[in-house]
Short mmCIF file of C-alpha atoms and ligand atoms in Angstrom, two decimals:
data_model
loop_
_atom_site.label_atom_id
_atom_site.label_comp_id
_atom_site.label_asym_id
_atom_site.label_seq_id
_atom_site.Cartn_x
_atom_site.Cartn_y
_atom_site.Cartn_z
CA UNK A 29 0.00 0.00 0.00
CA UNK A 30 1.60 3.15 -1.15
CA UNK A 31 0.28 6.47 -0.16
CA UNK A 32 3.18 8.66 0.05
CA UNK A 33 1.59 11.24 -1.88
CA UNK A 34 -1.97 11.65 -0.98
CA UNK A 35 -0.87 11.44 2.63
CA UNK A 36 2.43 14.17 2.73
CA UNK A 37 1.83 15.87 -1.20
CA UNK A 38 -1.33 16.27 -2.20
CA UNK A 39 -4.59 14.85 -0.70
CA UNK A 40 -7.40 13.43 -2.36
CA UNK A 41 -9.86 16.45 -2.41
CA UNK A 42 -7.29 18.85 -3.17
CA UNK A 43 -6.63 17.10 -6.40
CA UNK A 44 -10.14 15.97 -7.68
CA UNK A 45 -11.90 19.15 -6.80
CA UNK A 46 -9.03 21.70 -8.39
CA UNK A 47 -8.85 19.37 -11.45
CA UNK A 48 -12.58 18.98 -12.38
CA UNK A 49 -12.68 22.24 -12.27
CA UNK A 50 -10.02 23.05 -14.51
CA UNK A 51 -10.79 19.78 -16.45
CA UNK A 52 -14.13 20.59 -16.90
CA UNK A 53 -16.68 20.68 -20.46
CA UNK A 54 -16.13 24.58 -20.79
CA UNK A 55 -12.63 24.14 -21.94
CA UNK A 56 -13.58 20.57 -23.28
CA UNK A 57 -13.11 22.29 -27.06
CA UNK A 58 -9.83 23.96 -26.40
CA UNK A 59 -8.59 20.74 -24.98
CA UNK A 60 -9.36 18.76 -27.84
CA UNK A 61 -8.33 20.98 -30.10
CA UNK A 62 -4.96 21.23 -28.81
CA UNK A 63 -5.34 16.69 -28.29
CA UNK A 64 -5.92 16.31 -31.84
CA UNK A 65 -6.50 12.33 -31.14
CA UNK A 66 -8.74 9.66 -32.62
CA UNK A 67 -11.97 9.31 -31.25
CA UNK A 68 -11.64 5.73 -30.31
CA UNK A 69 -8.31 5.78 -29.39
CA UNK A 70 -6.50 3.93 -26.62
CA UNK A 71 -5.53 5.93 -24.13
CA UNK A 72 -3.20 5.69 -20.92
CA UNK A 73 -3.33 8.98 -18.27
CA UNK A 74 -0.09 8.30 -16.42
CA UNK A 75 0.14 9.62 -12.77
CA UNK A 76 -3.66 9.94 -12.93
CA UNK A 77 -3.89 11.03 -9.29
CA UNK A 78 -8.11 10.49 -8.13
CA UNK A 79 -8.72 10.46 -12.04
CA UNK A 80 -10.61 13.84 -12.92
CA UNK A 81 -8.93 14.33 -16.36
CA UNK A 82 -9.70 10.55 -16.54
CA UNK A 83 -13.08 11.11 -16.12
CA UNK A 84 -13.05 14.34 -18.73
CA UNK A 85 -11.16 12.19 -20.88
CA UNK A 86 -14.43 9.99 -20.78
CA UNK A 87 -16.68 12.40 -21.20
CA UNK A 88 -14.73 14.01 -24.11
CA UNK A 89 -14.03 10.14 -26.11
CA UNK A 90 -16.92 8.55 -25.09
CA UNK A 91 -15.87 5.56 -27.57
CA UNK A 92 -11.39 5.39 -26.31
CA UNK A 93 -10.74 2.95 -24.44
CA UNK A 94 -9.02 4.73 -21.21
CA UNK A 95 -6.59 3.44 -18.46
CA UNK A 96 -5.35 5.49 -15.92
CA UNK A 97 -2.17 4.18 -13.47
CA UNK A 98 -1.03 5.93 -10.51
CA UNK A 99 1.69 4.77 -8.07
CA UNK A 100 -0.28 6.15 -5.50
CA UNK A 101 -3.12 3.52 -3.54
CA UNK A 102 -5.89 5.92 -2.14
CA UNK A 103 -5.74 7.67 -5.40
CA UNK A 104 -6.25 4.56 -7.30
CA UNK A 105 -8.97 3.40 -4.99
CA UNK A 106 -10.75 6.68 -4.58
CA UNK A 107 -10.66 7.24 -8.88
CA UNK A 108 -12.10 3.47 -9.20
CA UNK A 109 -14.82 4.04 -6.79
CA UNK A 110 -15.67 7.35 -8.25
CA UNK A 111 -15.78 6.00 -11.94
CA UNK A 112 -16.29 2.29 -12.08
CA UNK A 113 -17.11 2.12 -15.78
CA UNK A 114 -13.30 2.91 -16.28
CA UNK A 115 -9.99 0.75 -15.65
CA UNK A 116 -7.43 2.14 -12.94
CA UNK A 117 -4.48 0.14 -11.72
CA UNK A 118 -1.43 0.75 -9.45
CA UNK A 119 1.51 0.97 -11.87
CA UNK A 120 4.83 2.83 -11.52
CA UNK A 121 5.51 5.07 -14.56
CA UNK A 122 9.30 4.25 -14.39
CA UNK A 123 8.51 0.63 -15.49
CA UNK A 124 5.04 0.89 -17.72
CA UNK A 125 2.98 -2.52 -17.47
CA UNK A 126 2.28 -2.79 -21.17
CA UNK A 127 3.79 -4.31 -23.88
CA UNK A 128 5.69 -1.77 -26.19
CA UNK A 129 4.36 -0.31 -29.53
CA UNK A 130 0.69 -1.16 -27.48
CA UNK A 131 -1.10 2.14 -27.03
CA UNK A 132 -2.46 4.88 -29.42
CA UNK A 133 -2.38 7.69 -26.81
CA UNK A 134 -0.41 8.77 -23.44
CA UNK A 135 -1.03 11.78 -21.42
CA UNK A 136 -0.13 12.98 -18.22
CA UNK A 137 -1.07 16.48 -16.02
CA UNK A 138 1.31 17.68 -13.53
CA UNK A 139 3.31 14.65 -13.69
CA UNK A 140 6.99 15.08 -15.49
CA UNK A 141 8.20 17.21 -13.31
CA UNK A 142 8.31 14.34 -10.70
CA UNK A 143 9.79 11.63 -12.84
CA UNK A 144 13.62 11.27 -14.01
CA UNK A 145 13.09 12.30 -18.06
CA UNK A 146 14.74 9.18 -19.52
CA UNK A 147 12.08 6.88 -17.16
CA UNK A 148 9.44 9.18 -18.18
CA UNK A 149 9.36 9.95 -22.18
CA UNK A 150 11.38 6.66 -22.71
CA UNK A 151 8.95 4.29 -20.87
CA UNK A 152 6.02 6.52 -22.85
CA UNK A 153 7.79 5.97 -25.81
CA UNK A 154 8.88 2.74 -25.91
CA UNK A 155 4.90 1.71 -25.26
CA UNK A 156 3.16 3.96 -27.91
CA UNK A 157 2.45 2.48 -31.32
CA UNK A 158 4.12 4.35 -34.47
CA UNK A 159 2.25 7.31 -34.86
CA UNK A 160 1.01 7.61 -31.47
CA UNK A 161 0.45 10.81 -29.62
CA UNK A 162 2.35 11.81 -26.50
CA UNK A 163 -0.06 14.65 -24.35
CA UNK A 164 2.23 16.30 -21.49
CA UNK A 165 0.04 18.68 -19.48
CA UNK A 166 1.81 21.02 -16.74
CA UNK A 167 0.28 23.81 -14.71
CA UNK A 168 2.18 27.17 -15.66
CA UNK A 169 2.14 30.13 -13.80
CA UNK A 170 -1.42 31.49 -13.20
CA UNK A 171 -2.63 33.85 -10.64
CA UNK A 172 -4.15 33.72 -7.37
CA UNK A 173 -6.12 36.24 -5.45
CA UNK A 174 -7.88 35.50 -2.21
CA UNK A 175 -10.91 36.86 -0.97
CA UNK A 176 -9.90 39.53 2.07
CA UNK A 177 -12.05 37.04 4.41
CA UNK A 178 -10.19 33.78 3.90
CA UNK A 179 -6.74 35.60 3.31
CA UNK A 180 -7.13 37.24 6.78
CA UNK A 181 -5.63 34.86 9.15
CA UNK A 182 -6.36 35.68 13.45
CA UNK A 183 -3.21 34.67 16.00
CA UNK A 184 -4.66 31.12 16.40
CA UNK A 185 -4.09 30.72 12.70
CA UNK A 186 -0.93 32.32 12.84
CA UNK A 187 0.85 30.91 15.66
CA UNK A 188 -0.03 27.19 14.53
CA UNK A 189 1.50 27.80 10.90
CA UNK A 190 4.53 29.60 12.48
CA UNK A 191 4.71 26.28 15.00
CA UNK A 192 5.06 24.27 11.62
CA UNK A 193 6.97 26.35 9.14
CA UNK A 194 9.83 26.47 12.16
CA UNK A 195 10.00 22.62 11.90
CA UNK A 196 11.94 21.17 9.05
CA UNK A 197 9.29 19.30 7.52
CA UNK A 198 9.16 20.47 4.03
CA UNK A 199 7.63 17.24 2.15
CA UNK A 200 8.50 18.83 -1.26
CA UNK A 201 12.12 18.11 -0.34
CA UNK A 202 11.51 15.10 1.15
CA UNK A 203 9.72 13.27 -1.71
CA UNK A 204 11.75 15.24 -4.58
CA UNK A 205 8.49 16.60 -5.72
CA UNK A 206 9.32 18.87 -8.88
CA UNK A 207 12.69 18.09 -9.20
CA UNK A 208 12.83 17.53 -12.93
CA UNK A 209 10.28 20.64 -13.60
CA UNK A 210 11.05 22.25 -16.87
CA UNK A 211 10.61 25.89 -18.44
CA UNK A 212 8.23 25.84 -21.53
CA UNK A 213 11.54 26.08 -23.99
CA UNK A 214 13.08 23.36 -22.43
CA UNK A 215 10.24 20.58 -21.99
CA UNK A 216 9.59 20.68 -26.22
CA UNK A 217 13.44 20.14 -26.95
CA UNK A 218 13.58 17.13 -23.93
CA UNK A 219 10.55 15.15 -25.57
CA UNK A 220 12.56 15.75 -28.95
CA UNK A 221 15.56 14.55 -27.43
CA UNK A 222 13.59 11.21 -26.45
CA UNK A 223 12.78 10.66 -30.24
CA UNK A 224 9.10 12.37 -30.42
CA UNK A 225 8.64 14.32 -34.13
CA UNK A 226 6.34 16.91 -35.08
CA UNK A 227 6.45 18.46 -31.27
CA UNK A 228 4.04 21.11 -30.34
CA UNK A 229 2.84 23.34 -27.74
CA UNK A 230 -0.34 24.98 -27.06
CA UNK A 231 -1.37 26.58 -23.52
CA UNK A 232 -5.30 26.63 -22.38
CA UNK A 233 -6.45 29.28 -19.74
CA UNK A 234 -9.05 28.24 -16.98
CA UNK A 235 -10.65 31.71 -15.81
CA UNK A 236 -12.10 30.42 -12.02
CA UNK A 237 -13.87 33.48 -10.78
CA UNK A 238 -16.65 32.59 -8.64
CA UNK A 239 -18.11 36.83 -9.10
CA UNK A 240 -18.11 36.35 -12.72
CA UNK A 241 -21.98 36.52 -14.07
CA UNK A 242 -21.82 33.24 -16.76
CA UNK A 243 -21.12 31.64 -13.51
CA UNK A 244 -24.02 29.60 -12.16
CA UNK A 245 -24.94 29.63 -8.32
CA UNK A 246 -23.59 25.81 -8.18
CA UNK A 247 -20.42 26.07 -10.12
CA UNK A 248 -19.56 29.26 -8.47
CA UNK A 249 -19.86 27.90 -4.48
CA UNK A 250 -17.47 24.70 -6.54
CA UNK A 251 -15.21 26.84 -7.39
CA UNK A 252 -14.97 28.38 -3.90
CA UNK A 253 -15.69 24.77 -1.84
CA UNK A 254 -12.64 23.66 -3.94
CA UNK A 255 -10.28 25.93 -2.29
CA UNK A 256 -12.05 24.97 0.90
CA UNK A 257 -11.20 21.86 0.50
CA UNK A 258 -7.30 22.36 -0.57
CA UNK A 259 -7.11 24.83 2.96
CA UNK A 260 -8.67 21.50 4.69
CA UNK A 261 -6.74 18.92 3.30
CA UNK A 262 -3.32 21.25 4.12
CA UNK A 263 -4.75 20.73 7.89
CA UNK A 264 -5.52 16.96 7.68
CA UNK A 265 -1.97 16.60 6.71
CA UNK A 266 -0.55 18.37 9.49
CA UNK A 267 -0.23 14.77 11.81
CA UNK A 268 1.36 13.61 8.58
CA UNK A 269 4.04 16.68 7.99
CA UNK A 270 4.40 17.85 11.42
CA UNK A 271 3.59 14.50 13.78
CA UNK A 272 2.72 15.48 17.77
CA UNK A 273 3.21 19.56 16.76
CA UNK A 274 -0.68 20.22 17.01
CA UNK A 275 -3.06 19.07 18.88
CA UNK A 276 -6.56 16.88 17.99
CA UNK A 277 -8.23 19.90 19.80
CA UNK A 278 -6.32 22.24 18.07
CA UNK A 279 -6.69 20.51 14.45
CA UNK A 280 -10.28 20.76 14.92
CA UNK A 281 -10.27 24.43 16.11
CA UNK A 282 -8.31 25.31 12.68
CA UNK A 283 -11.07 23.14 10.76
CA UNK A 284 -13.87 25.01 12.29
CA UNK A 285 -11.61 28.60 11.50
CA UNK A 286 -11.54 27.24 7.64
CA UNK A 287 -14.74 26.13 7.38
CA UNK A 288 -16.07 29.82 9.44
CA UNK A 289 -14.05 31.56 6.59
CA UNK A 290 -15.25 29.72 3.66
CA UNK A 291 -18.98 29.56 4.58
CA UNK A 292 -18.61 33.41 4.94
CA UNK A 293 -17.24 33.85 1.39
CA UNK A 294 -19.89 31.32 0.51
CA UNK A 295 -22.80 34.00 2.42
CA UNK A 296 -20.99 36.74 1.00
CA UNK A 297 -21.78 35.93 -2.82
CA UNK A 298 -25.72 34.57 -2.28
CA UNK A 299 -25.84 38.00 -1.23
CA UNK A 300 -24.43 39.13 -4.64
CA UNK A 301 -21.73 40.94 -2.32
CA UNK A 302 -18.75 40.69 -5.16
CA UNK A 303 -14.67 40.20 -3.81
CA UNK A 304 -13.86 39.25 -7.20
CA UNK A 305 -11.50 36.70 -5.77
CA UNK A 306 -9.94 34.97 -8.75
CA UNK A 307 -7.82 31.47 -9.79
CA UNK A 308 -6.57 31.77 -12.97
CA UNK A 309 -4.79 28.53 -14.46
CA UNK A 310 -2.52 28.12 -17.00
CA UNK A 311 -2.19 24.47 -18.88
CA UNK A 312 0.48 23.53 -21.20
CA UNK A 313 -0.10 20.82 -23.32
CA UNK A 314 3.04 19.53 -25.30
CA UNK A 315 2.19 17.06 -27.97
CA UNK A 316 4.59 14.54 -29.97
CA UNK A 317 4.50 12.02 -32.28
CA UNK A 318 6.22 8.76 -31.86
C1 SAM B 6 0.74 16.47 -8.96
S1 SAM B 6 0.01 14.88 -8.88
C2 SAM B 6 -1.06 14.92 -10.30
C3 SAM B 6 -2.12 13.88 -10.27
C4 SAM B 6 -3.13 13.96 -11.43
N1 SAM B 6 -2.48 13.87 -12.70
C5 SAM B 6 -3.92 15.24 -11.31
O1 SAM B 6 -3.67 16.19 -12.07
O2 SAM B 6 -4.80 15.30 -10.42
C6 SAM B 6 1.33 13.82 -9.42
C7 SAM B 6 0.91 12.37 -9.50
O3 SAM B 6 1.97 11.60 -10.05
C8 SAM B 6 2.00 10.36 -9.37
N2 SAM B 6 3.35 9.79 -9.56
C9 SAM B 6 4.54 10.35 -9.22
N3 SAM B 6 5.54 9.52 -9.59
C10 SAM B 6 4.97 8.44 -10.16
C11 SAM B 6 5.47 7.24 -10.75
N4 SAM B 6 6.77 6.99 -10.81
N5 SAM B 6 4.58 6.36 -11.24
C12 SAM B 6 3.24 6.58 -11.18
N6 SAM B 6 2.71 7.69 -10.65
C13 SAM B 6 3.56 8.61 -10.15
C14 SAM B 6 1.68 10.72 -7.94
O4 SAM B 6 1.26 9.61 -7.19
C15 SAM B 6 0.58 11.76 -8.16
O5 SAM B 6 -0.67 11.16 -8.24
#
């Protein structure tokens, strides 16, 4: 059982809810412009995390076949639960389980930067079929802006994170997370280097402002739950980062703080009182051709 990175990374919710949104049908034409794939194509999502571009990518290719592997075991088991209709496995992306020249399609999101490049494009390349399409998604810088009400933090707040930032617990270290990230010039010449032809980039914005009018009610309080949820799950993995630094009484107190904040935010737009609090998201999608 491996769950290295949805307990110390990047928990469940934080994943599936940021990703649907920024996975979801309104940029389903940009995305598949910038795919350009068969509609019944095979496809493998490597590093699929609790599968919400899985689930897109089902919604999108109703007739591909679609696999998604993660090395992760909650993530596997919460994606299989959530969408039983499609096949998940535990597989490490270092050592693909499939047979080479197998697949029509791989993609990934957010996953490269985490994986040694030779492991990465060669294991991706040495499973697609001649003529099959490598999809690399990263997040690129975007922007945040928090509402005043959640950004405002009160001395309880503060004196817990200041308890953990003084400890030397910094999982991204720990777990190498990032360590082979890439600038947009470089990533297109890499998956070159690894024998991919006719490589090209495109980059798809994701505009999540809750104030924003062609918002409705429900994707609007999604948009701000989903940031509820990230701000919870960085608290559930406090026992996990930071083991016997805060307290079960304490851990609940900074739930109830969160969830005081967000429900305000949440009171403050049914009252059509704007904060124009905004996450904008950048995607790159680099595409080759075996
Ligand atoms: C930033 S998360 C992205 C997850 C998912 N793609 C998403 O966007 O929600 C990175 C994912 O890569 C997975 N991962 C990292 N190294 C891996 C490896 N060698 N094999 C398989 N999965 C891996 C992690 O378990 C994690 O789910």
């Amino acid at each position: 059982m491996n769950t290295i990175w949805s307990d110390n990374i990047q928990n469940i919710g934080t994943l599936y809810h940021s990703r649907t949104l920024r996975f979801s049908d309104t940029y389903k034409e940009a995305f598949q412009n910038a795919f350009c794939i068969g509609k019944n194509a095979g496809i493998l999502e490597i590093g699929c995390g609790p599968g919400a571009l899985t689930q897109s990518l089902a919604r999108w290719y109703p007739d591909a076949a679609i696999t998604g592997i993660d090395r992760d075991s909650a993530f596997i088991q919460f994606a299989a639960q959530k969408a039983p209709q499609l096949k998940f496995m535990e597989a490490d992306a270092a050592a693909l389980p499939f047979a080479d020249n197998s697949i029509d399609v791989t993609i990934s999101n957010t996953v490269q930067e985490h994986i040694e490049p030779s492991k990465f494009f060669g294991e991706q390349f040495r499973v697609l079929k001649p003529g099959g399409i490598c999809l690399v998604l990263s997040a690129r810088r975007g922007i945040q802006n928090t509402a005043g009400c959640i950004a405002e933090e009160n001395s309880f707040e503060q004196e817990i994170w200041s308890r953990i930032e003084q400890l030397d617990c910094n999982m991204t270290e720990k777990y190498a997370v990032g360590q082979y990230a890439m600038s947009e010039s470089a990533l297109p010449t890499v998956m070159e280097r690894y024998g991919f032809r006719q490589v090209s980039t495109e980059y798809i914005v994701a505009n999540l402002t809750p104030d924003n009018p062609q918002n409705s009610k429900e994707l609007a309080h999604c948009m701000i739950n989903a940031h509820r949820q990230t701000a919870l799950d960085a608290v559930n993995a406090i026992p996990y980062t930071a083991p016997g630094v805060v307290s079960d009484v304490e851990l609940k107190q900074l739930r109830t703080r969160i969830n005081e904040k967000y429900d305000q935010r949440i009171a403050l737009y049914n009252e059509g009182i704007k904060q124009w609090d905004t996450s904008i998201s950048l995607t790159m999608v680099l595409r080759g051709v075996k």
